[in-house]
XYZ file of C-alpha atoms in Angstrom:
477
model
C 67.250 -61.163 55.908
C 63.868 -61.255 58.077
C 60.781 -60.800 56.728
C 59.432 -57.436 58.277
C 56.320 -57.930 60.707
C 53.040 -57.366 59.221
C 51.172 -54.917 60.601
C 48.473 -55.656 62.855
C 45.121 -56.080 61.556
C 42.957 -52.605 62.508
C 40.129 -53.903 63.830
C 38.249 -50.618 63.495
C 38.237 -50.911 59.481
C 34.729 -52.499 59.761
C 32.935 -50.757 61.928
C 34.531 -47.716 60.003
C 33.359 -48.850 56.916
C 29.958 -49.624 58.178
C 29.901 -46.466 59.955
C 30.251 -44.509 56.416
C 27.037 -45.871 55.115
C 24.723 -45.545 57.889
C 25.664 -41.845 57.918
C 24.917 -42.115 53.964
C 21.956 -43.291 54.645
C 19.862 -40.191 55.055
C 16.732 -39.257 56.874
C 14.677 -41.147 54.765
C 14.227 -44.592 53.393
C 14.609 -44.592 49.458
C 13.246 -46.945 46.896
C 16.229 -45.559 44.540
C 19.768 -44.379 44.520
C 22.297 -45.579 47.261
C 21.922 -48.113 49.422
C 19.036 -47.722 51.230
C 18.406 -49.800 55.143
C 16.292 -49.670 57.838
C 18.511 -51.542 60.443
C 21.557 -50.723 62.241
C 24.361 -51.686 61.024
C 26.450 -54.589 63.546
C 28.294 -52.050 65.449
C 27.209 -48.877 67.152
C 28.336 -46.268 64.325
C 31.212 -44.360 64.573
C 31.248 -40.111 64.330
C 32.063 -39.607 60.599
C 34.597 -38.149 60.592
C 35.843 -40.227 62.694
C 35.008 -43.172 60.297
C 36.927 -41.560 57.367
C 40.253 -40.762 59.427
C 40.234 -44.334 60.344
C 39.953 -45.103 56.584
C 42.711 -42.493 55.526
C 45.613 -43.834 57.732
C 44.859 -47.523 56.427
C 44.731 -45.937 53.102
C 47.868 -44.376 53.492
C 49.661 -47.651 55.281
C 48.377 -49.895 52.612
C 49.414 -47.100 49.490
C 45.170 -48.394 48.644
C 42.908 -45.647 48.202
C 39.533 -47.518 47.127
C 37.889 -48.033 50.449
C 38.360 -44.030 50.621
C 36.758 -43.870 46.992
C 34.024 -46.659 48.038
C 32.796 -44.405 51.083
C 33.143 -40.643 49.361
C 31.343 -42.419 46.497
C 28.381 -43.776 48.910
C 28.415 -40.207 50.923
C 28.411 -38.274 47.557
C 25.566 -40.484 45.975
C 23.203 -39.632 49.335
C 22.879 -36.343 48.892
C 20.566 -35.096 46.512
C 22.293 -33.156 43.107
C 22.462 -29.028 43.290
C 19.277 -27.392 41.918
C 21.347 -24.280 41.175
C 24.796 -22.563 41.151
C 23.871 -21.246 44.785
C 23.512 -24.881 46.364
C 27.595 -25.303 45.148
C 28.742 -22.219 47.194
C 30.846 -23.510 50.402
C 27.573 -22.407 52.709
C 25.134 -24.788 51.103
C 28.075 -27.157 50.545
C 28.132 -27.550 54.441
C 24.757 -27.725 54.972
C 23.678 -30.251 52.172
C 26.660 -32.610 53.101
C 27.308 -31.566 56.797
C 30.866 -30.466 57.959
C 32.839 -33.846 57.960
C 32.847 -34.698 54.287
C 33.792 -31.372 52.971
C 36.852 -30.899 55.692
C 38.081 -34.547 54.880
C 38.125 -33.798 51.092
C 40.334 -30.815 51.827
C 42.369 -31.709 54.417
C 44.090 -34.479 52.394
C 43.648 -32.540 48.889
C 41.739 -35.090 47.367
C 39.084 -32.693 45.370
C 36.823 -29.797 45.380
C 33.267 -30.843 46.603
C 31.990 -27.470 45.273
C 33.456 -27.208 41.676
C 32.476 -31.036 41.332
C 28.802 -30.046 42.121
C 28.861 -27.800 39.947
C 30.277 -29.982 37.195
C 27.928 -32.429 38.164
C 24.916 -29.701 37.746
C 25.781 -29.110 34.110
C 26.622 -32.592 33.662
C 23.257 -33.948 34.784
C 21.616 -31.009 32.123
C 23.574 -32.175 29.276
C 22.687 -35.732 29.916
C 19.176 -35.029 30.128
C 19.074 -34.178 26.203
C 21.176 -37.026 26.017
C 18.544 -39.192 27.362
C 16.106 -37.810 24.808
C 17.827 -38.510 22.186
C 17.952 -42.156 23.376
C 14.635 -41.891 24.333
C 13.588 -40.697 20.930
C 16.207 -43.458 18.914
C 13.627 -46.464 18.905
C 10.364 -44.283 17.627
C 12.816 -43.184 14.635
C 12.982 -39.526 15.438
C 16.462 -38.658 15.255
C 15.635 -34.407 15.699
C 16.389 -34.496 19.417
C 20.316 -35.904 18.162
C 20.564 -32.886 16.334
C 19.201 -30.700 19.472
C 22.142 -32.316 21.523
C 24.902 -31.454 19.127
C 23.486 -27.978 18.744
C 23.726 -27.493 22.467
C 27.159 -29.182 23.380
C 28.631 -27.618 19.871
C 28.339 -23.836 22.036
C 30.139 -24.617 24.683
C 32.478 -26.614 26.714
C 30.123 -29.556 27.942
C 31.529 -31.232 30.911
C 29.225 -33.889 29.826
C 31.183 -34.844 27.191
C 34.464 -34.302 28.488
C 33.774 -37.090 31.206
C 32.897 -39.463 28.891
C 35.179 -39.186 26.216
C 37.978 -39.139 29.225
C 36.718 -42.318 30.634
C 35.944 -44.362 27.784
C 32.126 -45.389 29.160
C 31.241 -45.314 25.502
C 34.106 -46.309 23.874
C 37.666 -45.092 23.535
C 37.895 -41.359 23.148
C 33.906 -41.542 22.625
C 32.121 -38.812 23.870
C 28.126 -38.452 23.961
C 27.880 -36.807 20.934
C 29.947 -39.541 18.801
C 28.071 -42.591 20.241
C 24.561 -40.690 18.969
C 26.674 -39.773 15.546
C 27.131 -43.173 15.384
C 24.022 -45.055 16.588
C 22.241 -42.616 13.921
C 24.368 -43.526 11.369
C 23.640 -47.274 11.206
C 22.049 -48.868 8.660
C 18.331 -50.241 9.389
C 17.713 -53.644 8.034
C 14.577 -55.919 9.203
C 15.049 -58.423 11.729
C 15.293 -62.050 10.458
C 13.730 -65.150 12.074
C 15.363 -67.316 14.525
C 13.821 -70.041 16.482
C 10.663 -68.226 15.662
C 11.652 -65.473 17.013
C 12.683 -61.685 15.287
C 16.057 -61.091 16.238
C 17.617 -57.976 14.943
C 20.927 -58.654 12.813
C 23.854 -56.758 14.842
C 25.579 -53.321 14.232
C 22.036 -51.794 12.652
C 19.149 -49.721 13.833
C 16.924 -51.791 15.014
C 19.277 -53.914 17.302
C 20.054 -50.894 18.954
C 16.642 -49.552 19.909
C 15.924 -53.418 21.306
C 19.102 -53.030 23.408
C 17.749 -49.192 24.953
C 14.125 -51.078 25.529
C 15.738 -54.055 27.198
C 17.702 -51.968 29.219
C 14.446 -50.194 31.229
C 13.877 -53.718 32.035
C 17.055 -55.068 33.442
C 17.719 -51.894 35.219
C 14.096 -51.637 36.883
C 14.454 -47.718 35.808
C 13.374 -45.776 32.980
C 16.502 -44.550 30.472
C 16.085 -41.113 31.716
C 16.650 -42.305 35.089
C 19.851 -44.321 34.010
C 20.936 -41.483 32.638
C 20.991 -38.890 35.168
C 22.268 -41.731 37.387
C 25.150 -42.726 34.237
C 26.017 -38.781 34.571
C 26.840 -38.646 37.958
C 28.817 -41.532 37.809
C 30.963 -40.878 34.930
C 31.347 -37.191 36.590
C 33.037 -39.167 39.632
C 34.487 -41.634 37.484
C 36.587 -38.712 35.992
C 36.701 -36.515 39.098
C 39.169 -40.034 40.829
C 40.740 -40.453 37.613
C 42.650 -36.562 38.299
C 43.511 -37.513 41.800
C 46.913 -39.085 42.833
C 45.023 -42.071 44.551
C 43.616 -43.768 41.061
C 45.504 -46.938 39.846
C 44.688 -48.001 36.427
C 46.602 -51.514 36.544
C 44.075 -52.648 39.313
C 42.317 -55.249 37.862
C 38.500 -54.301 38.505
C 36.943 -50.668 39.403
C 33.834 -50.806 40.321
C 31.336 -47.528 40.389
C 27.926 -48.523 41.404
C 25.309 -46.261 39.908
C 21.546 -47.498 41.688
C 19.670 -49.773 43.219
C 15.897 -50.146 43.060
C 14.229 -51.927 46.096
C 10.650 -52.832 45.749
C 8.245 -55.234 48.110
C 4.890 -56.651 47.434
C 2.527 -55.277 50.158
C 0.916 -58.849 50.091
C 3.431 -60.919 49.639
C 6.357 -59.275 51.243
C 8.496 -60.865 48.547
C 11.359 -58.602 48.561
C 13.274 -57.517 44.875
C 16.704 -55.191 45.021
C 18.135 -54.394 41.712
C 21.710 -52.797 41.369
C 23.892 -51.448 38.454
C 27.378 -50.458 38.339
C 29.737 -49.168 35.444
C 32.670 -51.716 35.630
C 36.677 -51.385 34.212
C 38.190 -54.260 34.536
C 41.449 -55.604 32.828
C 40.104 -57.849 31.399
C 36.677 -59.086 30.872
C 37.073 -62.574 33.132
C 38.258 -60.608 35.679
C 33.730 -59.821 36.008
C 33.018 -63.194 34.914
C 35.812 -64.791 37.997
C 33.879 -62.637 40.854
C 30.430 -63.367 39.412
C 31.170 -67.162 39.440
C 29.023 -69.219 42.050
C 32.915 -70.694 43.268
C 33.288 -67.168 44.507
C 30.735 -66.424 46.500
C 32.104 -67.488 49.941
C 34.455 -64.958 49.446
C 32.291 -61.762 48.858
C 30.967 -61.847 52.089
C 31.545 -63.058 56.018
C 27.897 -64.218 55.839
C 28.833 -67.215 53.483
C 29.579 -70.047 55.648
C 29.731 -72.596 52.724
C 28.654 -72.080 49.173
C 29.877 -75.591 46.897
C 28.394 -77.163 44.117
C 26.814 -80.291 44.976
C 25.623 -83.882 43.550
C 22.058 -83.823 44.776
C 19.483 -81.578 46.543
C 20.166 -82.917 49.970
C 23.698 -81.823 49.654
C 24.899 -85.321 50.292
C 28.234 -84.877 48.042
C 30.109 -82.107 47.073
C 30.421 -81.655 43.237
C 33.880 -80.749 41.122
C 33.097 -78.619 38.075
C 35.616 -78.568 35.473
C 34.772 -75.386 33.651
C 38.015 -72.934 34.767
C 36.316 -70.391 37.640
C 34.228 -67.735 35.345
C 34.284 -69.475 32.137
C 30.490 -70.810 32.675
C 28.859 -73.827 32.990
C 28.252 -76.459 29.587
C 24.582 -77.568 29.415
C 23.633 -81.042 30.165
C 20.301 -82.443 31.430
C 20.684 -82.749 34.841
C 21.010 -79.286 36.712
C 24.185 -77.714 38.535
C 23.285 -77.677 42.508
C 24.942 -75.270 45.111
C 24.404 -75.630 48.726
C 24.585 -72.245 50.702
C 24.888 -71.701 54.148
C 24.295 -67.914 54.817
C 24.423 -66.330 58.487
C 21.900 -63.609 60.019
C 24.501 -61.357 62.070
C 22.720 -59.261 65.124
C 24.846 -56.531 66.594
C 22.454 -56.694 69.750
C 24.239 -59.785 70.923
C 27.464 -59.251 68.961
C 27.244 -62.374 67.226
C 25.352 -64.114 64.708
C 22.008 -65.663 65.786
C 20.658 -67.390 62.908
C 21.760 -69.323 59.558
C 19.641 -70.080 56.427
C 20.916 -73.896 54.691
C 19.793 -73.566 51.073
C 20.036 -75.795 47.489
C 19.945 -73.304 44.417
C 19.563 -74.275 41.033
C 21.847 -72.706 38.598
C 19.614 -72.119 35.847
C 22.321 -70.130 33.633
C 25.877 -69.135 33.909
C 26.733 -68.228 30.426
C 30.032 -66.219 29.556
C 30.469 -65.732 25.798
C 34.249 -64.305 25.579
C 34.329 -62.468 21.893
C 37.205 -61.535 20.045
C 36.183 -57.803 20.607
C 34.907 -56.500 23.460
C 31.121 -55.882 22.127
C 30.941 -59.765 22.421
C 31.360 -60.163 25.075
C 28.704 -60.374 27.704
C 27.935 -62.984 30.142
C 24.320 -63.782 32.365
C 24.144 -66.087 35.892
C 20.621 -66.994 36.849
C 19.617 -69.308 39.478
C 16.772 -69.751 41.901
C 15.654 -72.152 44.956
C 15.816 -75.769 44.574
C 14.885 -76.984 48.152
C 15.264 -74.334 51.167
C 16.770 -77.167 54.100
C 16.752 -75.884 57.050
C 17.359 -72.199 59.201
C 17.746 -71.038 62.973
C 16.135 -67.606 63.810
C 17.046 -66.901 67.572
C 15.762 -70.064 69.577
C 13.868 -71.076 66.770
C 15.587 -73.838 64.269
C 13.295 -75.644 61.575
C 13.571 -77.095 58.660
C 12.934 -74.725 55.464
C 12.498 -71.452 56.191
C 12.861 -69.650 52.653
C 9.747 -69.625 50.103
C 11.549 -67.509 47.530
C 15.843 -66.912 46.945
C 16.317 -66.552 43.320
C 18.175 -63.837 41.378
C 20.440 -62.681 37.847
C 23.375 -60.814 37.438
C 23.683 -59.698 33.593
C 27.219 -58.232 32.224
C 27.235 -56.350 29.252
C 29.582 -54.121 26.885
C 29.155 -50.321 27.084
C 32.272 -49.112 25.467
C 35.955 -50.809 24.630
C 36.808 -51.433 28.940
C 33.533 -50.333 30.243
C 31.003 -53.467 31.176
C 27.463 -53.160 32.900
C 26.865 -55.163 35.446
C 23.199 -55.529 36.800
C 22.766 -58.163 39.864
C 19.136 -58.679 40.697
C 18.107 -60.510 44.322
C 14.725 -61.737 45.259
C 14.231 -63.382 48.314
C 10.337 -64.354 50.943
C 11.549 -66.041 53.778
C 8.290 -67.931 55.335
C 6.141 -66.562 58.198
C 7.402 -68.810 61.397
C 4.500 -68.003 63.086
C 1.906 -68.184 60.554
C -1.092 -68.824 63.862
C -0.632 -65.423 65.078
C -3.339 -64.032 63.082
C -1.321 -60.684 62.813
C 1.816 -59.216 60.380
C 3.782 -56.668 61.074
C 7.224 -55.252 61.925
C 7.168 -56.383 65.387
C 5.910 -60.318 63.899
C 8.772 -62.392 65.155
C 7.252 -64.626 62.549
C 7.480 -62.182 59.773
C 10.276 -59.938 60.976
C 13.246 -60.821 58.505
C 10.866 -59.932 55.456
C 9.926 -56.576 57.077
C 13.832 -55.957 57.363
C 14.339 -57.985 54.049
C 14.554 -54.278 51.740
C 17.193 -52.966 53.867
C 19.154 -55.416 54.537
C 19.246 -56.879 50.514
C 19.852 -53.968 49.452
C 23.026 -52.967 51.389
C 23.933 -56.453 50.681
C 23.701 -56.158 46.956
C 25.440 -53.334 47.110
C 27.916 -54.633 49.675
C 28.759 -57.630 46.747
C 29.547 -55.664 44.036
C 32.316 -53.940 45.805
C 32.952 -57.293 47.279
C 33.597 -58.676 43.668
C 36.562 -55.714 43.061
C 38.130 -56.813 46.228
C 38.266 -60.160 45.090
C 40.237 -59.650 42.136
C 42.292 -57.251 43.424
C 42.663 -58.466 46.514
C 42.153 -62.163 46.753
C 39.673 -61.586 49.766
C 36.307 -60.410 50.429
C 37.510 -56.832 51.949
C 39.568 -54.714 50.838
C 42.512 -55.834 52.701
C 42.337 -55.859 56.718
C 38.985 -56.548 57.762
């Protein structure tokens, strides 16, 4: 027998996709929450709806629903939460997300946009005690515990219905078992280590160093993950009742934030992003984190291989299976990168950046339970080689690309993964005497926060469609 045809590649996925986020994007540029960007994206957008019929019938041909949960998720996340029960009635509905989003929802029975708001309302007020309980947990005051569990003990808290339903904090946890059993836990003093205090596990005082660290890795304070954790876990459960979710896929990924911030001086450009992650199995976050990978998270990778020496003279071959880590020895792991700068005012890339990074850590510690399991990938600029910019080719051309990502357990399937990007690219026309926007000299660090950020963001879907998929998109384009 034949093998059927294939169907043709839709070459409109892209642009579709692309088209979802820049009408996500708002009418102002945000330091927090979704993606933020100042540029246009490389095609001229699409009409939304548009964008997301495009997405349904290749949804529907492929039996795949996550590109449809990847752009409701980035259209949901751009509009700012309902004050009150009035902002959840279909008239405010339409006029805080427009007319295309609700219709789509309804037309192919996916959800209620209004009842979710309003879930996501008394969600976000539960999880605000929640927060101040965890707040409150490394200053020893364990009263504002008891304040939660007074509240959610009165009613039905849709609060903790998401998150015993999706196992964020372990299976069948909800909120108010995770603080009944952080509270519970013995406290015993730290002991001594290298010199160092290190808390001994499974007590009191590793926990409140693990809610401190946390601000810090997240660039956000705890009340800020919180309400941000709430909304997630709301949607998390909201695609779990739908007929679209598929829990053998190996890796779902629900980003939560990103924080973008530049140095006015500088213009050294950070973007920090967190997303809840349920994977199959914890490798399958350590295999799409791996440096091998990264050619195929994005069309911008023209080469990324691990190399003998900072020239990239000779490729490397590491022996360490893909996402298992690296073993320490003296001399450090090299990757060459080639990245390309993509214009859509020419329709074609006009620029590449040729890079050596220095893996400084790629540590994956695979436990026999899941809370050991965690796994951290640092690296940072070895020698920047060479870039083209327009007409304008030279060797160097980066002054800062160095970055983290940082895995770590929540619950029994439910990982945090936190990928942090910094990148200065250096002034190529440093005579002027003048920066600004319009600096052909300083322009890519001017568009730097957008364009990192939707990057960022753009990779951690990126590493889902790599495990599921084998490719950087999800499927066709």
């Amino acid at each position: 027998m034949a093998t059927p045809a294939q169907p043709a590649v839709n070459e409109k996925l892209k642009p579709a996709m692309l088209s979802v986020y820049y009408h996500a994007l708002g009418d102002q540029l945000q330091t927090r929450g979704s993606a933020a960007a100042l540029v246009r994206p490389e095609v001229e957008p699409m009409p939304l709806d548009e964008a997301l019929d495009c997405l349904a019938r290749d949804a529907i041909r492929r039996d795949d629903w996550s590109r449809v949960r990847e752009a409701l998720w980035a259209l949901i996340r751009s509009v700012s939460p309902p004050r009150g029960e009035d902002d959840c009635k279909e008239k405010m509905i339409l006029e805080r997300y427009g007319t295309e989003l609700p219709a789509f929802v309804a037309d192919h029975r996916l959800f209620n946009l209004g009842q979710f708001d309003s879930d996501r309302m008394s969600c976000r007020r539960d999880a605000r005690l929640f927060s101040a309980a965890l707040v409150a947990y490394p200053q020893q005051l364990s009263a504002p515990i008891g304040l939660y569990n007074q509240e959610v003990a009165t009613k039905s808290s849709k609060f903790e219905s998401a998150t015993r339903n999706t196992s964020v904090l372990g299976k069948g946890v909800s909120a108010a078992d995770f603080l009944a059993q952080i509270d519970g836990l013995p406290s015993v003093p730290p002991e001594i280590k290298d010199g160092r205090r290190t808390p001994v596990p499974n007590t009191r005082e590793a926990v409140s160093q693990a809610l401190n660290r946390l601000e810090d890795e997240v660039g956000v304070t705890i009340d800020g993950y919180i309400a941000a954790f709430a909304d997630t876990v709301m949607f998390m459960d909201l695609w779990r009742e739908t007929n679209h979710w598929d829990p053998s896929q190996p890796v779902t990924i629900f980003p939560s934030f990103s924080v973008t911030t530049q140095d006015a001086a500088t213009l050294t450009t950070s973007v920090t992003a967190t997303a809840l992650v349920t994977p199959a199995e914890f490798l399958c976050i350590t295999r799409a984190i791996d440096p091998r990978r990264w050619q195929k998270l994005s069309d911008q990778f023209h080469r990324v291989r691990f190399v003998m020496d900072e020239f990239a003279t000779q490729a490397e071959e590491i022996e360490t299976p893909i996402g298992e880590g690296l073993r320490a020895r003296t001399r450090p792991y090299l990757v060459e990168e080639k990245v390309g700068v993509a214009s859509d005012v020419v329709g074609a890339e006009v620029g590449y950046f040729h890079n050596v990074l220095q893996i400084d850590t790629f540590d994956v510690q695979v436990g026999a339970a899941p809370e050991n399991c965690f796994a951290d990938l640092e690296f940072s600029l070895y020698r920047s080689l060479d870039s083209k910019v327009l007409w304008d080719v030279r060797p160097g051309g980066l002054l800062i690309d160095s970055g983290w990502t940082k895995v770590r357990h929540v619950s029994d399937n439910t990982w945090r993964l936190t990928a942090n990007k910094t990148l200065r690219f250096a002034d190529r026309t440093p005579r002027t005497g003048w920066d600004g926007p319009l600096d052909f000299g300083q322009m890519l660090n001017y568009l730097a926060p957008a364009a990192l950020t939707a990057w960022l963001n753009n990779d951690l879907y990126s590493s889902e469609a790599e495990e599921v998929h084998g490719t950087h998109d999800t499927g066709d384009y």
